[in-house]
PDB file of C-alpha atoms in Angstrom:
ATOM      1  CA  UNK A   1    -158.379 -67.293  24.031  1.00 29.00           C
ATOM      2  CA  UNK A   2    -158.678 -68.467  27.405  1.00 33.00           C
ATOM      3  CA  UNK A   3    -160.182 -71.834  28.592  1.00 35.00           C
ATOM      4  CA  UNK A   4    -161.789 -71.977  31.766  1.00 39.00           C
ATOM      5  CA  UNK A   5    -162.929 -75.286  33.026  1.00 37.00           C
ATOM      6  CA  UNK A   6    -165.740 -75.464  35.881  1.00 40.00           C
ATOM      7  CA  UNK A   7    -166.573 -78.523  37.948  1.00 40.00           C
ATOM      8  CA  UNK A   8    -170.377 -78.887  39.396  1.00 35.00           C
ATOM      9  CA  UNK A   9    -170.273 -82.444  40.986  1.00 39.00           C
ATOM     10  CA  UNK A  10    -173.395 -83.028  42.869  1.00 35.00           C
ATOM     11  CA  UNK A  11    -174.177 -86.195  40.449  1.00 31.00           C
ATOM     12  CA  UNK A  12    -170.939 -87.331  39.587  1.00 32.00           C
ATOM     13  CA  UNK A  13    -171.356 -85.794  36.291  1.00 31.00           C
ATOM     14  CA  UNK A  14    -168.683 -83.098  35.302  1.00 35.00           C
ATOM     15  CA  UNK A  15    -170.270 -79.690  34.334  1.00 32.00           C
ATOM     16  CA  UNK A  16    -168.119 -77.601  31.940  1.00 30.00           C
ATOM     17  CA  UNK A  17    -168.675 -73.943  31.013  1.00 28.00           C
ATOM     18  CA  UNK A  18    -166.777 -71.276  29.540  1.00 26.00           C
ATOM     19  CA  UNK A  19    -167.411 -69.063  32.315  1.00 29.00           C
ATOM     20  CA  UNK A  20    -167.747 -69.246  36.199  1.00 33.00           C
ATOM     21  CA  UNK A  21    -170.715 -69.943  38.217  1.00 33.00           C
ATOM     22  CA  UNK A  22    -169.085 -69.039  41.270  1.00 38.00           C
ATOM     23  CA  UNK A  23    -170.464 -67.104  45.062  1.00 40.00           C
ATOM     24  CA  UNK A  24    -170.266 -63.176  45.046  1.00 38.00           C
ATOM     25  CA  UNK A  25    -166.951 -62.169  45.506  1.00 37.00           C
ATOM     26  CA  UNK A  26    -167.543 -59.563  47.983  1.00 37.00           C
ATOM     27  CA  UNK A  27    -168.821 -60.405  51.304  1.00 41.00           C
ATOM     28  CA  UNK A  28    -169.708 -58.881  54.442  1.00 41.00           C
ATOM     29  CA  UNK A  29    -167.505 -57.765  57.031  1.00 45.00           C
ATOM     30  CA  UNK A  30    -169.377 -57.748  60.020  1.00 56.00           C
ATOM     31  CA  UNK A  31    -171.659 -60.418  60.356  1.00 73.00           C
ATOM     32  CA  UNK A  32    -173.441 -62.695  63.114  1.00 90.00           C
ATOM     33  CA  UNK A  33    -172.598 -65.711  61.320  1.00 95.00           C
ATOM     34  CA  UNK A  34    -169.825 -67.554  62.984  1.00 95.00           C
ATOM     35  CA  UNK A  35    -167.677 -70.250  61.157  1.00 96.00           C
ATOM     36  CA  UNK A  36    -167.340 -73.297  63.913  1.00 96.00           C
ATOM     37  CA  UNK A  37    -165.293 -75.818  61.860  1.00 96.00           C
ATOM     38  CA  UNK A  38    -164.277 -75.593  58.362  1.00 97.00           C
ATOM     39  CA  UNK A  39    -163.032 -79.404  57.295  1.00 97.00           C
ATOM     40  CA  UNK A  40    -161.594 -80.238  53.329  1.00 98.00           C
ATOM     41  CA  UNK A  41    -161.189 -83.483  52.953  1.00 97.00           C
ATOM     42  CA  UNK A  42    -160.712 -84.601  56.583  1.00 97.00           C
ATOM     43  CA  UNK A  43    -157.977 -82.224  56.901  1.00 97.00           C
ATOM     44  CA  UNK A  44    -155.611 -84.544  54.175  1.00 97.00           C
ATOM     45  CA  UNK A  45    -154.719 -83.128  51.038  1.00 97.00           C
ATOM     46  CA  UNK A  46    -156.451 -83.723  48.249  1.00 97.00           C
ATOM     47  CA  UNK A  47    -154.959 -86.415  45.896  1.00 96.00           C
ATOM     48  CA  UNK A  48    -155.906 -87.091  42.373  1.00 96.00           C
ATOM     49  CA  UNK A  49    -154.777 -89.514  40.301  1.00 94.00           C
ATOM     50  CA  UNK A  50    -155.669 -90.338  36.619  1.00 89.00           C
ATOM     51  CA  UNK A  51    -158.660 -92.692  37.188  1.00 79.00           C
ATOM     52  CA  UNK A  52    -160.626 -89.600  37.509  1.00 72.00           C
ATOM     53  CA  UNK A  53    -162.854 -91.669  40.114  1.00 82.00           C
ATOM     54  CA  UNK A  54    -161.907 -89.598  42.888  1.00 88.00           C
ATOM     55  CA  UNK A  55    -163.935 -88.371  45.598  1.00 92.00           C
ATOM     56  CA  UNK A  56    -163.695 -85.565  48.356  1.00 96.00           C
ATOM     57  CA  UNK A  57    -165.764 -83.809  50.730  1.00 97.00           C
ATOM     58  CA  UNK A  58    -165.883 -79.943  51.776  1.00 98.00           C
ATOM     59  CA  UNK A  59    -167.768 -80.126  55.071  1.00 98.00           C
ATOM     60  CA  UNK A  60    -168.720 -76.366  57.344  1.00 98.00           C
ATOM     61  CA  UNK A  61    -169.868 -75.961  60.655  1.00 98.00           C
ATOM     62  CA  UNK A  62    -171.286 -72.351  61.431  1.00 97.00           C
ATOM     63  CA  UNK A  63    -173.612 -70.497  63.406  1.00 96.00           C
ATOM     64  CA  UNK A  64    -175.676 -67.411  64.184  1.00 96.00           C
ATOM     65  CA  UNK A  65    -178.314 -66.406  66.800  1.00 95.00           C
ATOM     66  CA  UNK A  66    -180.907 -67.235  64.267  1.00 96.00           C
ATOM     67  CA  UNK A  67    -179.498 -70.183  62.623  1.00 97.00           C
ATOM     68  CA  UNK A  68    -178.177 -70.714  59.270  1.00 97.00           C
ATOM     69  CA  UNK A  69    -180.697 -70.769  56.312  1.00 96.00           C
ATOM     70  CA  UNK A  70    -180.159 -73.488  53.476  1.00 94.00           C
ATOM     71  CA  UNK A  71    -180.369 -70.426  50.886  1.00 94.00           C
ATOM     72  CA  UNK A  72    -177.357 -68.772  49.330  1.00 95.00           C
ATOM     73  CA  UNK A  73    -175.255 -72.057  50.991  1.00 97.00           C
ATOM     74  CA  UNK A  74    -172.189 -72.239  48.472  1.00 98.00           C
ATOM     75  CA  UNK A  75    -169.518 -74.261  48.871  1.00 98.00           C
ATOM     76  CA  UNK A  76    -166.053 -74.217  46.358  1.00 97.00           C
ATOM     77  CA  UNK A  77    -162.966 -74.997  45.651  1.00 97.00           C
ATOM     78  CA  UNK A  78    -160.495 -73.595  42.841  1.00 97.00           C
ATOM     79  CA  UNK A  79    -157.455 -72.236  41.261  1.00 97.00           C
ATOM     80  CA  UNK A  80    -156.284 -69.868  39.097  1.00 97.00           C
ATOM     81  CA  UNK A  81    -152.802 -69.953  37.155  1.00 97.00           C
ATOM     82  CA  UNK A  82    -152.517 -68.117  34.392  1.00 95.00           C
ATOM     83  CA  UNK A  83    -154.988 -69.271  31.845  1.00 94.00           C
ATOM     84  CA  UNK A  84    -155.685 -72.807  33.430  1.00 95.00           C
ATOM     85  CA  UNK A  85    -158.786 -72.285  35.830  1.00 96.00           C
ATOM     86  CA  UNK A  86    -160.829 -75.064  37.429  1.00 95.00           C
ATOM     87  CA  UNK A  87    -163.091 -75.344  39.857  1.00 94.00           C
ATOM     88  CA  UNK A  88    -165.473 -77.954  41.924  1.00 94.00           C
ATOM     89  CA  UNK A  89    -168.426 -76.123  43.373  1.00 95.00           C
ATOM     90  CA  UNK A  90    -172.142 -76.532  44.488  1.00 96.00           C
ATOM     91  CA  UNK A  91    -174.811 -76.219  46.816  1.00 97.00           C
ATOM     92  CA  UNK A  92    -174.178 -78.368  50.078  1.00 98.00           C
ATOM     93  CA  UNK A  93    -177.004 -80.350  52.490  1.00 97.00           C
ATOM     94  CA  UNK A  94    -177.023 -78.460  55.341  1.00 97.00           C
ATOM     95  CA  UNK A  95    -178.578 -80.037  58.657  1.00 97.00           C
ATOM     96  CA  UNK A  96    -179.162 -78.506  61.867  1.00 97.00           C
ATOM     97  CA  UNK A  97    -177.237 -79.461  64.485  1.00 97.00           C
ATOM     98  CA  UNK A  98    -179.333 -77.515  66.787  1.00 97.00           C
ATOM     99  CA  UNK A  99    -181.308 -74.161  67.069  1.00 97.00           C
ATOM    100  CA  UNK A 100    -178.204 -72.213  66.306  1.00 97.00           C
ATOM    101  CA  UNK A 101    -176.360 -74.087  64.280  1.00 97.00           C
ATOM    102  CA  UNK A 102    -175.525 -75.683  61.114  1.00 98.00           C
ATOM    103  CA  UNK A 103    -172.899 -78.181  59.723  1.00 98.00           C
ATOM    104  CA  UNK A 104    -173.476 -78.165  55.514  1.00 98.00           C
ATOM    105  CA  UNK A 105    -172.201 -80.685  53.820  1.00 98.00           C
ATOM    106  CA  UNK A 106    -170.832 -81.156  49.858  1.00 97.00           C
ATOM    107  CA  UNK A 107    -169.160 -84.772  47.693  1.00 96.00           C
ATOM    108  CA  UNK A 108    -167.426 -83.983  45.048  1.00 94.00           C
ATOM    109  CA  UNK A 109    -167.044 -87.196  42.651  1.00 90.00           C
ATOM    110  CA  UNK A 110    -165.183 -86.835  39.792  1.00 87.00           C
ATOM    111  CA  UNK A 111    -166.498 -87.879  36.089  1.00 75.00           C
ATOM    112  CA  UNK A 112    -165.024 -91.066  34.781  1.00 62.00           C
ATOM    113  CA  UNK A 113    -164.818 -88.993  31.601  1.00 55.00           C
ATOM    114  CA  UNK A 114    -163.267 -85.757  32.511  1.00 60.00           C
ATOM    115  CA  UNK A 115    -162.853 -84.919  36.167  1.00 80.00           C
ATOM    116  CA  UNK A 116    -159.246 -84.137  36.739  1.00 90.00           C
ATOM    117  CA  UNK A 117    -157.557 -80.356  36.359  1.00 93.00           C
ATOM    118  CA  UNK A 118    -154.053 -79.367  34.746  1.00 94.00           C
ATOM    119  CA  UNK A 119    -151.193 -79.976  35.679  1.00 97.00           C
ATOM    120  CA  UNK A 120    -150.537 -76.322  36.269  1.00 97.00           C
ATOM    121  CA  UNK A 121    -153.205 -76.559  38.897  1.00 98.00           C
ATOM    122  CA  UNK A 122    -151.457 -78.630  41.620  1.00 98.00           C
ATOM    123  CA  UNK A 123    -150.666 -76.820  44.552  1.00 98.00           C
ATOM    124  CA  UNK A 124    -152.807 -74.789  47.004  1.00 98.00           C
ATOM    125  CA  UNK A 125    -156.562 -74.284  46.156  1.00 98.00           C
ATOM    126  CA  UNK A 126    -158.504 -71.251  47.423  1.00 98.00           C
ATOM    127  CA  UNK A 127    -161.877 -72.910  49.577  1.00 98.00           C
ATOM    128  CA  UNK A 128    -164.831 -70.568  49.233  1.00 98.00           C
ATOM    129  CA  UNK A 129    -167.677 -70.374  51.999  1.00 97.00           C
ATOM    130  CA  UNK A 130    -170.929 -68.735  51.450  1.00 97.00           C
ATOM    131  CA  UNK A 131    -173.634 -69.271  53.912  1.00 97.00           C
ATOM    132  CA  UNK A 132    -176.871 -66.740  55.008  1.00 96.00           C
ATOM    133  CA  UNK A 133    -178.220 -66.863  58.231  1.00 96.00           C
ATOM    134  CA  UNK A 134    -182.228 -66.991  59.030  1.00 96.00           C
ATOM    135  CA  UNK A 135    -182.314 -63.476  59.485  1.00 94.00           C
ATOM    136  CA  UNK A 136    -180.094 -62.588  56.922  1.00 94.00           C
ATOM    137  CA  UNK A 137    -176.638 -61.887  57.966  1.00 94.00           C
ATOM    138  CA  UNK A 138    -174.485 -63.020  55.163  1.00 94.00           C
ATOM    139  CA  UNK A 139    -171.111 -64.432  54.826  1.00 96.00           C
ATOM    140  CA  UNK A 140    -168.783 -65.028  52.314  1.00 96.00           C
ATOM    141  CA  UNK A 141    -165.152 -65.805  53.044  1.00 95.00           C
ATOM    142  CA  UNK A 142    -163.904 -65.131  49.287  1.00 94.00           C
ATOM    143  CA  UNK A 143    -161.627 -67.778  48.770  1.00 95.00           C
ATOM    144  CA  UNK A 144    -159.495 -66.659  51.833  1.00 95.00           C
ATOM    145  CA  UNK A 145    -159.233 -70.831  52.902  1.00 96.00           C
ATOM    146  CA  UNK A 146    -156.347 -72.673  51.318  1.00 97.00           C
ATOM    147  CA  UNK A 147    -156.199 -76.398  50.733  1.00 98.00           C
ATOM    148  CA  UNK A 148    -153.892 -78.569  48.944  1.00 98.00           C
ATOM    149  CA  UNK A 149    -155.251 -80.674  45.771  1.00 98.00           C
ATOM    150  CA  UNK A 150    -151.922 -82.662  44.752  1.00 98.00           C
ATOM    151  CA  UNK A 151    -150.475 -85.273  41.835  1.00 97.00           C
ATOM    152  CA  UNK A 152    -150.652 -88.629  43.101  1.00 97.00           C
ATOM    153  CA  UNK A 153    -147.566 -89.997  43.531  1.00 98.00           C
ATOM    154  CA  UNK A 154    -146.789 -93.569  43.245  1.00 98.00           C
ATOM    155  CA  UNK A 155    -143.387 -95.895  44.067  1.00 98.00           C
ATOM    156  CA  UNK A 156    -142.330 -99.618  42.963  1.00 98.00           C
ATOM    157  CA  UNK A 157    -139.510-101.631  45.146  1.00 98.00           C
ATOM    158  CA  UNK A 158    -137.468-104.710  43.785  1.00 98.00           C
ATOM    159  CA  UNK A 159    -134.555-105.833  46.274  1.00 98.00           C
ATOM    160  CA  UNK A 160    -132.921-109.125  45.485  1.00 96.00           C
ATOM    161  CA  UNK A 161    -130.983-111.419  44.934  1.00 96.00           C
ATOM    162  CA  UNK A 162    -133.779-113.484  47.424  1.00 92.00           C
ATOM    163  CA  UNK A 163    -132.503-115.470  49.258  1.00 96.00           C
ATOM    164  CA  UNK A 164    -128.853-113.819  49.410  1.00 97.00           C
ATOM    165  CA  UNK A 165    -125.963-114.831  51.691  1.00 97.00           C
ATOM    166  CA  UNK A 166    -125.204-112.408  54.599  1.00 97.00           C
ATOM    167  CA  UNK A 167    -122.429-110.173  53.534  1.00 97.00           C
ATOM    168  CA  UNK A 168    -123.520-110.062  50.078  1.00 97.00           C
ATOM    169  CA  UNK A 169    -124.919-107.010  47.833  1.00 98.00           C
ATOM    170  CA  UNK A 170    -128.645-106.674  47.614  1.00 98.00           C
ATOM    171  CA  UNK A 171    -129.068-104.455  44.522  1.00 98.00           C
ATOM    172  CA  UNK A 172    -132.291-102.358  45.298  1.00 98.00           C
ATOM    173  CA  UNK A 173    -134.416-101.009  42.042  1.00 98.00           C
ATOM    174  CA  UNK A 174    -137.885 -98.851  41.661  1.00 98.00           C
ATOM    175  CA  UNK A 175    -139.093 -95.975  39.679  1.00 98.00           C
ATOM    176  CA  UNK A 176    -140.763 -92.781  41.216  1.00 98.00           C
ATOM    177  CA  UNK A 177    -143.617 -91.565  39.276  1.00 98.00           C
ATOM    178  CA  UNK A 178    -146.469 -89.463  40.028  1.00 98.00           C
ATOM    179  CA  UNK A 179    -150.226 -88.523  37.927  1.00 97.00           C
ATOM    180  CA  UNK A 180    -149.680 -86.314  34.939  1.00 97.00           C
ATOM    181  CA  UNK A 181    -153.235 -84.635  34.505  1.00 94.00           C
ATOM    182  CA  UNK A 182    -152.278 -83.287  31.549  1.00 94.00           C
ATOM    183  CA  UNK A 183    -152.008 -86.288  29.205  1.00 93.00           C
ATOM    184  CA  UNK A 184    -154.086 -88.970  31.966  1.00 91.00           C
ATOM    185  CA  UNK A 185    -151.486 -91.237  32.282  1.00 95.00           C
ATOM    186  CA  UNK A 186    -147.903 -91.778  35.361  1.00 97.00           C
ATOM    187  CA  UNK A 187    -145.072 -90.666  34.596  1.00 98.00           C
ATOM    188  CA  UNK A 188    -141.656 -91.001  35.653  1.00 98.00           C
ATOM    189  CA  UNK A 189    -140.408 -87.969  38.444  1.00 98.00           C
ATOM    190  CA  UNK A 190    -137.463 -86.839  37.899  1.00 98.00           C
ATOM    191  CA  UNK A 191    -134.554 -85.519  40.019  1.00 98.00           C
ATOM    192  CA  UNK A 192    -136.614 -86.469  43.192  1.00 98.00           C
ATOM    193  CA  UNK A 193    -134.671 -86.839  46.633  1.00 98.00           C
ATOM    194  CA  UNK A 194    -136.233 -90.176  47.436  1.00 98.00           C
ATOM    195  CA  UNK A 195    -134.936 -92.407  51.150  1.00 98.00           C
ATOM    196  CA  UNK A 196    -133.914 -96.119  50.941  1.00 98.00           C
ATOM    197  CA  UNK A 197    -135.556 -97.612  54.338  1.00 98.00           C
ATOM    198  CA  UNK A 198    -134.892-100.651  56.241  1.00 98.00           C
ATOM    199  CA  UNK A 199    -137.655-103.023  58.703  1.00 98.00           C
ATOM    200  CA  UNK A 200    -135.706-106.231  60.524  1.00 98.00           C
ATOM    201  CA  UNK A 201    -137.942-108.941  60.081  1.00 97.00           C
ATOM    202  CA  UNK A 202    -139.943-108.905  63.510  1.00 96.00           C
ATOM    203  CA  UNK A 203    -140.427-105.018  63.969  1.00 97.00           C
ATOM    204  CA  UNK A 204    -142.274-102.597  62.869  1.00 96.00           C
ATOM    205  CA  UNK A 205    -140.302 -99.523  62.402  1.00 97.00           C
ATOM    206  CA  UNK A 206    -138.362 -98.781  58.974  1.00 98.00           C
ATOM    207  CA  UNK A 207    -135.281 -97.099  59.043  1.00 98.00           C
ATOM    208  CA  UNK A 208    -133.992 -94.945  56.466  1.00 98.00           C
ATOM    209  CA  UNK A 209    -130.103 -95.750  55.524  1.00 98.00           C
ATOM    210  CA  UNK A 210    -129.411 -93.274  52.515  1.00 98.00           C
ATOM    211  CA  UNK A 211    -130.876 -91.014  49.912  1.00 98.00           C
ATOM    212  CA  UNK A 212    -131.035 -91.839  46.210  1.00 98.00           C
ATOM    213  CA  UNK A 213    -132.386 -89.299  43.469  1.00 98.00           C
ATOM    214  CA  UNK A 214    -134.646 -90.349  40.594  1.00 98.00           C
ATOM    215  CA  UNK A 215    -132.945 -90.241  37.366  1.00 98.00           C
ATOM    216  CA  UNK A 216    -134.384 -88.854  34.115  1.00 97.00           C
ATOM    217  CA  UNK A 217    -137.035 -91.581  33.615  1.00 98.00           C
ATOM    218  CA  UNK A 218    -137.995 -91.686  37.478  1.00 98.00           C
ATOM    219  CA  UNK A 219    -135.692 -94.499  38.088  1.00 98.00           C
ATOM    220  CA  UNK A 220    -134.058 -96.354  41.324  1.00 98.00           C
ATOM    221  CA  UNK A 221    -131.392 -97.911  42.229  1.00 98.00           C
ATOM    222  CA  UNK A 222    -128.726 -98.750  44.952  1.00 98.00           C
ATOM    223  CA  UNK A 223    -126.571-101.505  46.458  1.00 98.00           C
ATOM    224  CA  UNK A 224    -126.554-102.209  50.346  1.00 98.00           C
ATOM    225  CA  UNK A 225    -124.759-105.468  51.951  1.00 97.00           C
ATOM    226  CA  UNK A 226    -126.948-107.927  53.634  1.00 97.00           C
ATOM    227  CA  UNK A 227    -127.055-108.065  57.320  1.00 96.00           C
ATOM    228  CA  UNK A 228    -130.172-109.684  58.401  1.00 97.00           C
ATOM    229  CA  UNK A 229    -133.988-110.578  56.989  1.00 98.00           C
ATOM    230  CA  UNK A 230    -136.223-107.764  56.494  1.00 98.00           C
ATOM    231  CA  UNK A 231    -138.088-105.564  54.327  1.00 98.00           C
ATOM    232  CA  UNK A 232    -136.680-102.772  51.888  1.00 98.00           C
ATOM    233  CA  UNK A 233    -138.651 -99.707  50.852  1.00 98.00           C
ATOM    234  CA  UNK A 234    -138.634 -96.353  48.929  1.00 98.00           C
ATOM    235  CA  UNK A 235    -140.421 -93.696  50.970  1.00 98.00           C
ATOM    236  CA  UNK A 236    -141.026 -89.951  48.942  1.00 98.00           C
ATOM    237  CA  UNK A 237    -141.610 -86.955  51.222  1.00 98.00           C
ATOM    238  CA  UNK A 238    -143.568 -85.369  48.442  1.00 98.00           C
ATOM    239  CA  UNK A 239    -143.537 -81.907  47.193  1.00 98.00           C
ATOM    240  CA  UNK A 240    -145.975 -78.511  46.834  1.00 97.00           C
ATOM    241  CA  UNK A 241    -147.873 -80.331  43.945  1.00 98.00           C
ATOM    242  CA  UNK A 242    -146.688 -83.746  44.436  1.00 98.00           C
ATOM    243  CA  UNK A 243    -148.268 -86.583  47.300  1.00 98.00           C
ATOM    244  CA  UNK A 244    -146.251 -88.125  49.729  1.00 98.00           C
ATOM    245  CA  UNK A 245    -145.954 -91.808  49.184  1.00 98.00           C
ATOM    246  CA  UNK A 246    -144.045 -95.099  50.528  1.00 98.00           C
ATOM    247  CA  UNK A 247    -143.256 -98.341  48.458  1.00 98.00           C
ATOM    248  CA  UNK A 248    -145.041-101.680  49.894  1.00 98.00           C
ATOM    249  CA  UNK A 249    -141.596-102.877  51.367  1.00 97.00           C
ATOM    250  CA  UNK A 250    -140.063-106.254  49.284  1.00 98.00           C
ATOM    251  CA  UNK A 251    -138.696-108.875  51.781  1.00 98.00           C
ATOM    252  CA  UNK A 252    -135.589-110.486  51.454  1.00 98.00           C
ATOM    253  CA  UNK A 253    -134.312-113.564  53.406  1.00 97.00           C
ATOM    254  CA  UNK A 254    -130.843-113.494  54.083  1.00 98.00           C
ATOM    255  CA  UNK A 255    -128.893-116.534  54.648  1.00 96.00           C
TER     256      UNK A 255
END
């Protein structure tokens, strides 16, 4: 039996159904309503941890000769894979910018109590916009936006011995782990392609000096001689369903 999971987050409260509220899927082709600025986010990926306290806005910008109505406005964002479905959806404020046009406006806060998807689900989301002009020209872009919803990822850094005579090896540890949705909890990421970097104490630029990969628990480590004081970091790249992330770097004097 398939589970599908819907989001309405107007209140903060999470609404679940077994079925989807969700805009028309077909929509007009030719219409006078013109789509300005379509922003998700702020234009960063969306990244959800495990707190479930998370917060996002889908923001559109459109006109039309006759100006955009508040009815029909529909803003969402979901994915489908296989049978895991979820979705965050509603109605957004819309305000007139001016005779012509519109900028509509929907926060999504997630519910302390169930707010986050499956892991399945990380990746690219499809964006849905569904607004009606004054005189009735309606548009509906079915989906046809993409926007990346993604695990947080988190990194820890321990370099020592501090201090440490110059010429000596500074053993550098951490562990790689990123949100599992599934089970609300971090766990270790495994196999990950993660850079060692490097900030002389007095700049502000880190350098990267090699590449370590996680092992099976989402563990660190490497050994580097010391040279001169300064900060030592992990820095992930991220992946498709996985944020980017850098360690707070761990100074260490050398003497």
């Amino acid at each position: 039996m398939r589970m599908k999971s819907i989001g309405a987050v107007l209140t903060g409260a999470l609404v679940l159904s077994a079925s989807a509220a969700v805009a028309p899927a077909a929509y007009a082709t030719e219409t006078g309503v013109v789509i300005q600025k379509l922003s998700v986010n702020g234009g960063k990926p969306i990244v959800l941890g495990t707190s479930q306290s998370e917060s996002f806005t889908i923001s559109v910008t459109a006109s039309d000769d006759s100006g955009i109505s508040k009815d029909l406005a529909f803003l969402q964002i979901d994915r489908e894979v296989g049978d895991d479905y979820w979705s965050y959806h509603g109605t957004p404020t819309c305000t007139a910018v001016n005779a012509t046009t519109s900028t509509c406006k929907l926060t999504f806060k997630l519910d302390s109590g169930w707010g986050v998807p499956r892991n399945a689900l990380a990746g690219k989301w499809d964006v849905t916009v569904q607004l009606q002009s004054k005189d009735g020209d309606f548009y509906n872009n079915g989906g046809a936006a993409k926007h990346p919803v993604l695990r947080r990822g988190t990194l820890s850094v321990n370099a020592g011995p501090e201090p440490v005579a110059k010429g000596k090896p500074i053993t550098v540890t951490g562990k790689l782990a990123r949100a599992n949705w599934d089970r609300r909890v971090y766990a270790g990421y495994t196999n990950q392609p993660v850079k060692l970097q490097f900030r002389k104490a007095g700049t502000s630029t880190y350098t990267t000096l090699k590449t370590v990969y996680s092992n099976a628990t989402g563990n660190l480590s490497t050994t580097v001689t010391a040279a001169t004081d300064g900060y030592w970091r992990w820095s992930f790249a991220g992946t498709s369903t996985t944020s980017a992330v850098n360690a707070t770097g761990d100074y260490v004097d050398v003497r």
